[in-house]
Every structure is written in structure tokens, then in C-alpha cells.
Amino acid sequence: MAAKRWIAETLFDDLGFRMMLEAERVLYETQTQHQHLVLFEHKFFGKVLMLDGAIQVTTKDEFIYHEMMTHVPILAHGNAREVLIIGGGDCGIAEEVLKHKSVRRLTQVEIDASVVEFSKQHFPQFTRPVLGNSRFDLIIDDGMNYVARTDRRFDAIIVDSTDPQGPGKVLFSERFYRACKGCLAAGGVLVTQNGVPIVQSGELVSSIRKFRKLFADGSCYVAAIPTYVGGHMAMGWASDNPRLRRMPLATISARYRRAGSFATKYWTPEVHVAAFALPRFIAEQVAKA
Ligand code: SAM
């Protein structure tokens, strides 16, 4: 029997370490117009999607990132009707957003149609509840183009992007954040995939510095995602309403009840509030931004 292939995450080669996963079966591998894509089965993490040598999503731990990138901004806002996702090709975040019946319209702008295409086959648990939902529309475009041109206004913008390399690089630029601010409704909130501070501190500090030039409030919240190696992952936070980040537990709990207390596996009102209590080394990075 042929030896199984070990697949490396090469994102941290410059730091001299790699996470390696033994593939039970490689389900799909190709160079798309925008990036290298490999999807494989892993005996513990289930299906694993990698883009340009970086793990994007696994069926084992996807719920942590998808719930925290979605329920925190939407329940902190409290009245989000129009929501925009930039990236998010696997539709895992869209599936969580549509749990909020108060959201009237969800628009997703993804640069790479093939990520959505193959997610239909391999991540039906995400795509089925989303594609065809009357509240959802998918646009294949570079997120930078969309936010620079749209005349729509959003209550929450969720940037579920790849890392600041290749097509994802522009999504960490001041130009992009400025355009996002331009299409946020008054009191709206922007959240961003912002890396793992202990290994990607420069990325977080740089984003927060840009947020603070543009918004009244710029910071982050955290969650630990096993396959985003390195401990806490940071989710960038920007809004002109500084109160959103400090919503009391009672308010978040009441909003969750009003939203129908839909099922979650990681997010709770307590975890929501606690996620903004940053460990000192991250708080110091944020403070110096
Ligand atoms: N959760 C993952 C992470 O944290 O690394 C991200 C998952 S999601 C699959 C990332 C998506 O961002 C990919 O589908 C990729 O094609 C998309 N993307 C990258 N650059 C983009 C851009 N400039 N505009 C829109 N989508 C982009």
C-alpha cells in the first residue's frame, strides 16, 4: 500500500516550524487562478482545506472560528440587518450569520469561485443552508473592488480572508479598511481574521494601528483554534461605537435569547464577553499599536 502523504503547513517556514498532517486521502488538489488549493481527509481533523500552504478550515474545529467571527459582532451590534462577508469561500461563516433571523440580507464577496464550487461537494454542511437562501447573495470579485465601489451600507462587515499573502494581502491594507469604513452604516462594526499574535504579532499591530487612524475604536478579541497553530487567534475589531466592544453580559444574553438561542458549540454570552479580556502579551501588543 502506497505510503500516506504528509502535508505541511508552510505558513511559518520563516520562523522555522511547520505543522504536518498525514493525509488519509487527498480529495482534491489544484492551482486555481488565484491560489494553490488542496483538500484532504485526516483521521482526526476530518476534511482539511489548505490554500497556499495555510490551513483554512477543518471539519473538526471550524465551529470555533466561524461562531466567534459571526455571533460576537452581530450580537454586540444588536440590530444587524445588512451583513457583508469578504472571502469566506467555504461558506462556514455565512451559515452562522443566517442563524440570525434579524439579518435581512447577507452578501458574500469571494475572489475564487472554485473555493465555493468545491465546497458545495465537500462542505455541504456549510453550503446547503446558504446557497439558495433568499437572504443570501454571492458575488465573485476581489473584496477590495467591491467595498471601493458599492453604494450599499452594512451594519457588520466580516473579513474571513486568507493570510496577508497572495490575493489576501490587499485585505490587510489601509486602503481596504478605509473603503470598509465607507460602506459601514452608522454604528457599524468591522471584524477581521487577524492571525495568531504569538507568531503573527506584526500583522495584528499593523491592522489595529490602521483601524485607529480610521475608527473611534480599534482592538481585537481572541479564541483558541487548534489548527491555527500557536495558541490564541486574534479577530480584529473596528467601530465608531466604542460601546459595542464593552456590551454587558446581561445585554448579550438577552439578545441571544431574543435571537432564539440557536445552537452553538463554542460561543456563549460568557465566552463572548471574556473574549475581549486579552492576555497581557496581546494587550501590550494592542496598546502599542
Ligand atoms: N478561516 C480561514 C483563515 O482564517 O485562514 C479563511 C477561510 S476562507 C476559505 C478564505 C477565503 O478568502 C478564500 O476562499 C479566498 O479565496 C478568499 N480571498 C482571499 N483574498 C480575497 C480577496 N482579495 N477578495 C475576496 N476573497 C478573497
XYZ file of C-alpha atoms and ligand atoms in Angstrom:
316
model
C 0.000 0.000 0.000
C 1.375 3.446 -1.004
C 2.766 5.470 1.902
C 0.404 8.164 3.068
C 1.362 11.713 2.219
C 2.308 14.127 4.977
C 1.120 17.626 4.065
C 2.919 20.597 5.546
C 1.557 23.962 6.533
C 4.375 26.198 5.289
C 2.986 29.474 6.642
C 5.650 29.706 9.351
C 8.676 28.445 7.453
C 10.384 31.772 8.094
C 10.017 31.060 11.819
C 11.495 27.619 11.364
C 8.466 25.451 12.146
C 5.802 23.558 10.259
C 2.633 21.737 11.233
C 2.440 18.442 9.349
C -0.741 16.437 8.779
C -0.871 12.849 7.492
C -3.440 12.717 4.692
C -5.627 9.605 4.688
C -6.741 10.622 1.175
C -6.135 13.694 -0.978
C -9.594 14.550 -2.257
C -8.742 17.483 -4.467
C -5.628 19.465 -5.428
C -5.240 22.210 -7.995
C -3.681 25.568 -8.768
C -6.636 27.911 -9.187
C -6.472 31.289 -10.913
C -5.622 32.771 -7.517
C -4.029 30.196 -5.234
C -2.857 26.611 -4.615
C -5.705 24.558 -3.156
C -5.511 21.132 -1.533
C -8.302 19.321 0.296
C -7.631 16.075 2.125
C -9.097 13.736 4.680
C -7.354 13.497 8.054
C -8.111 10.749 10.597
C -8.578 13.222 13.479
C -9.388 16.655 11.949
C -11.694 15.301 9.230
C -11.680 17.266 5.973
C -8.893 19.846 5.837
C -8.725 22.688 3.305
C -5.371 24.386 2.682
C -4.776 27.423 0.484
C -1.205 28.435 -0.428
C 0.206 26.221 2.340
C -2.037 27.615 5.104
C -4.839 25.705 6.836
C -8.173 27.409 6.195
C -10.783 25.120 7.706
C -11.143 21.639 9.174
C -14.418 19.895 9.956
C -13.142 19.137 13.493
C -12.633 22.686 14.794
C -14.329 25.011 12.261
C -17.122 25.845 14.722
C -14.816 27.850 16.998
C -13.673 30.354 14.380
C -16.982 30.514 12.483
C -19.071 31.140 15.610
C -16.686 33.728 17.072
C -16.321 35.653 13.794
C -20.128 35.804 13.491
C -22.032 35.926 16.783
C -19.666 38.376 18.515
C -20.093 41.263 16.013
C -23.797 40.563 15.319
C -24.904 40.309 18.958
C -22.629 43.156 20.042
C -24.305 45.330 17.389
C -27.769 44.187 18.431
C -29.620 45.265 15.285
C -27.616 43.994 12.319
C -29.828 43.788 9.227
C -27.319 44.102 6.375
C -24.171 41.962 6.658
C -21.181 41.660 4.311
C -18.663 38.811 4.277
C -15.390 39.314 2.415
C -13.820 35.983 1.472
C -15.417 33.091 3.345
C -15.395 30.783 0.295
C -16.233 27.626 2.280
C -19.484 29.360 3.470
C -18.908 28.346 7.105
C -19.387 31.915 8.310
C -22.401 32.544 6.077
C -24.091 29.509 7.623
C -23.641 31.023 11.089
C -24.816 34.515 10.021
C -28.059 33.119 8.593
C -28.893 31.673 12.038
C -29.747 35.306 12.902
C -33.293 35.750 11.606
C -32.892 39.520 12.148
C -30.372 39.624 9.291
C -32.393 40.637 6.237
C -29.614 40.395 3.665
C -26.207 38.723 3.657
C -23.796 39.436 0.807
C -20.589 37.435 0.364
C -17.788 38.650 -1.912
C -15.330 35.860 -2.666
C -12.485 36.184 -5.179
C -12.137 32.492 -6.080
C -15.261 30.794 -7.470
C -13.562 27.393 -7.308
C -13.401 27.513 -3.499
C -17.190 27.870 -3.379
C -17.659 25.306 -6.147
C -15.765 22.567 -4.456
C -17.157 23.495 -1.028
C -20.587 22.547 -2.423
C -19.282 18.998 -2.803
C -17.036 18.754 0.225
C -18.571 21.078 2.845
C -22.331 20.625 2.230
C -22.996 21.264 5.932
C -21.969 24.882 5.221
C -23.119 25.427 1.660
C -26.546 23.700 1.749
C -28.181 26.082 4.280
C -26.636 29.054 2.470
C -26.655 28.711 -1.328
C -30.242 29.216 -2.474
C -31.233 31.001 0.750
C -33.285 34.058 -0.331
C -31.436 36.290 2.152
C -28.040 35.367 0.671
C -26.234 36.626 -2.397
C -22.782 35.613 -3.609
C -20.543 37.890 -5.665
C -17.325 36.603 -7.220
C -14.945 39.541 -7.077
C -11.941 40.916 -5.257
C -13.217 42.240 -1.931
C -11.174 45.412 -2.426
C -13.041 46.225 -5.654
C -16.423 45.590 -4.049
C -16.011 47.765 -0.958
C -14.411 50.519 -3.070
C -17.407 50.622 -5.426
C -20.567 49.607 -3.591
C -23.158 52.207 -2.567
C -24.724 49.789 -0.066
C -24.264 50.242 3.684
C -23.671 47.368 6.102
C -24.188 47.001 9.846
C -21.440 44.394 10.084
C -18.538 43.521 7.773
C -16.832 40.160 8.455
C -13.480 39.664 6.684
C -12.900 35.902 6.550
C -9.771 36.122 4.455
C -6.616 34.139 3.850
C -3.388 35.474 5.350
C -1.704 38.677 4.092
C -0.142 36.930 1.089
C -1.292 36.486 -2.489
C -4.922 37.576 -3.088
C -5.467 38.177 0.655
C -2.696 40.774 1.017
C -4.838 43.756 -0.028
C -7.409 42.854 2.658
C -4.918 43.960 5.323
C -4.252 47.346 3.698
C -5.301 50.785 4.948
C -6.972 51.334 1.571
C -9.222 48.331 2.198
C -10.082 49.281 5.799
C -10.839 52.838 4.665
C -13.201 51.530 1.967
C -14.830 49.220 4.546
C -15.413 52.229 6.783
C -17.005 53.958 3.773
C -19.614 51.230 3.403
C -20.357 50.706 7.079
C -23.670 52.115 8.297
C -23.536 54.443 11.321
C -22.546 52.464 14.408
C -21.486 49.505 12.274
C -18.668 47.094 13.098
C -15.793 45.551 11.125
C -14.209 42.258 12.219
C -11.194 40.667 10.564
C -9.290 37.393 10.562
C -6.069 38.713 12.111
C -3.752 35.834 12.718
C -2.152 34.284 15.776
C -0.470 37.018 17.850
C 2.378 34.949 19.245
C 3.614 34.175 15.714
C 1.974 36.946 13.660
C 2.169 39.939 16.048
C 3.242 42.345 13.288
C 0.031 41.631 11.388
C -2.206 42.382 14.348
C -0.393 45.551 15.425
C -0.364 46.851 11.865
C -4.113 46.283 11.429
C -5.026 47.878 14.763
C -2.826 50.891 14.005
C -4.738 51.359 10.746
C -8.101 50.845 12.490
C -7.236 53.605 14.966
C -6.451 56.066 12.188
C -9.914 55.443 10.724
C -12.279 54.495 13.583
C -13.082 55.694 17.108
C -12.334 52.207 18.433
C -9.744 49.649 17.205
C -8.818 46.463 19.082
C -9.300 42.689 18.915
C -10.790 39.682 20.682
C -9.437 36.153 20.874
C -10.246 32.469 20.645
C -8.083 29.352 20.515
C -8.436 27.300 17.306
C -6.406 24.060 17.414
C -5.433 24.029 13.725
C -4.467 27.703 13.627
C -1.234 26.777 15.340
C 0.246 28.999 18.040
C -2.417 29.461 20.696
C -4.850 32.395 20.730
C -6.105 33.634 17.372
C -6.928 37.349 17.140
C -10.025 38.718 15.462
C -9.572 42.398 14.615
C -12.299 44.830 15.751
C -13.074 48.321 14.451
C -16.103 50.557 15.038
C -17.045 54.175 15.625
C -19.192 52.981 18.532
C -16.785 52.170 21.393
C -19.657 50.790 23.492
C -20.114 47.771 21.213
C -16.943 46.133 22.462
C -17.990 46.556 26.092
C -21.565 45.226 25.982
C -22.521 43.830 29.405
C -23.184 40.091 29.780
C -26.859 40.701 30.587
C -27.353 42.550 27.305
C -25.640 39.855 25.223
C -27.617 37.114 26.997
C -30.917 38.931 26.401
C -30.085 39.467 22.718
C -29.160 35.785 22.331
C -32.488 34.765 23.875
C -34.322 37.175 21.525
C -32.409 35.618 18.628
C -33.881 32.234 19.598
C -30.885 30.802 21.492
C -29.789 28.928 18.358
C -27.365 26.029 18.802
C -23.669 26.773 19.262
C -20.690 24.591 20.251
C -18.203 27.288 21.359
C -19.822 30.739 21.552
C -21.783 31.572 24.706
C -22.642 35.023 26.144
C -19.945 34.464 28.788
C -17.318 33.435 26.188
C -18.321 36.492 24.117
C -17.612 38.937 26.942
C -14.468 37.082 28.053
C -13.011 37.100 24.527
C -12.274 40.826 24.890
C -10.252 40.232 28.081
C -6.864 39.954 26.389
C -3.894 38.070 27.838
C -1.234 40.623 28.886
C 1.207 39.964 25.999
C -1.606 40.550 23.466
C -2.971 43.550 25.416
C 0.540 45.031 25.288
C 0.725 44.495 21.502
C -2.679 46.184 21.155
C -1.634 49.032 23.464
C 1.476 49.801 21.457
C -0.417 49.816 18.139
N -10.707 30.965 8.087
C -9.690 30.982 7.150
C -8.464 31.590 7.761
O -8.596 32.139 8.818
O -7.391 31.468 7.242
C -10.157 31.660 5.903
C -11.104 30.840 5.219
S -11.762 31.372 3.719
C -11.589 29.917 2.841
C -10.633 32.497 2.964
C -11.143 32.955 1.624
O -10.660 34.279 1.316
C -10.696 32.071 0.454
O -11.817 31.443 -0.101
C -10.035 33.048 -0.521
O -10.270 32.739 -1.866
C -10.683 34.369 -0.106
N -9.958 35.570 -0.515
C -8.618 35.773 -0.486
N -8.331 37.005 -0.967
C -9.525 37.593 -1.304
C -9.887 38.857 -1.840
N -8.956 39.778 -2.141
N -11.200 39.123 -2.032
C -12.152 38.194 -1.726
N -11.866 36.957 -1.224
C -10.571 36.672 -1.008
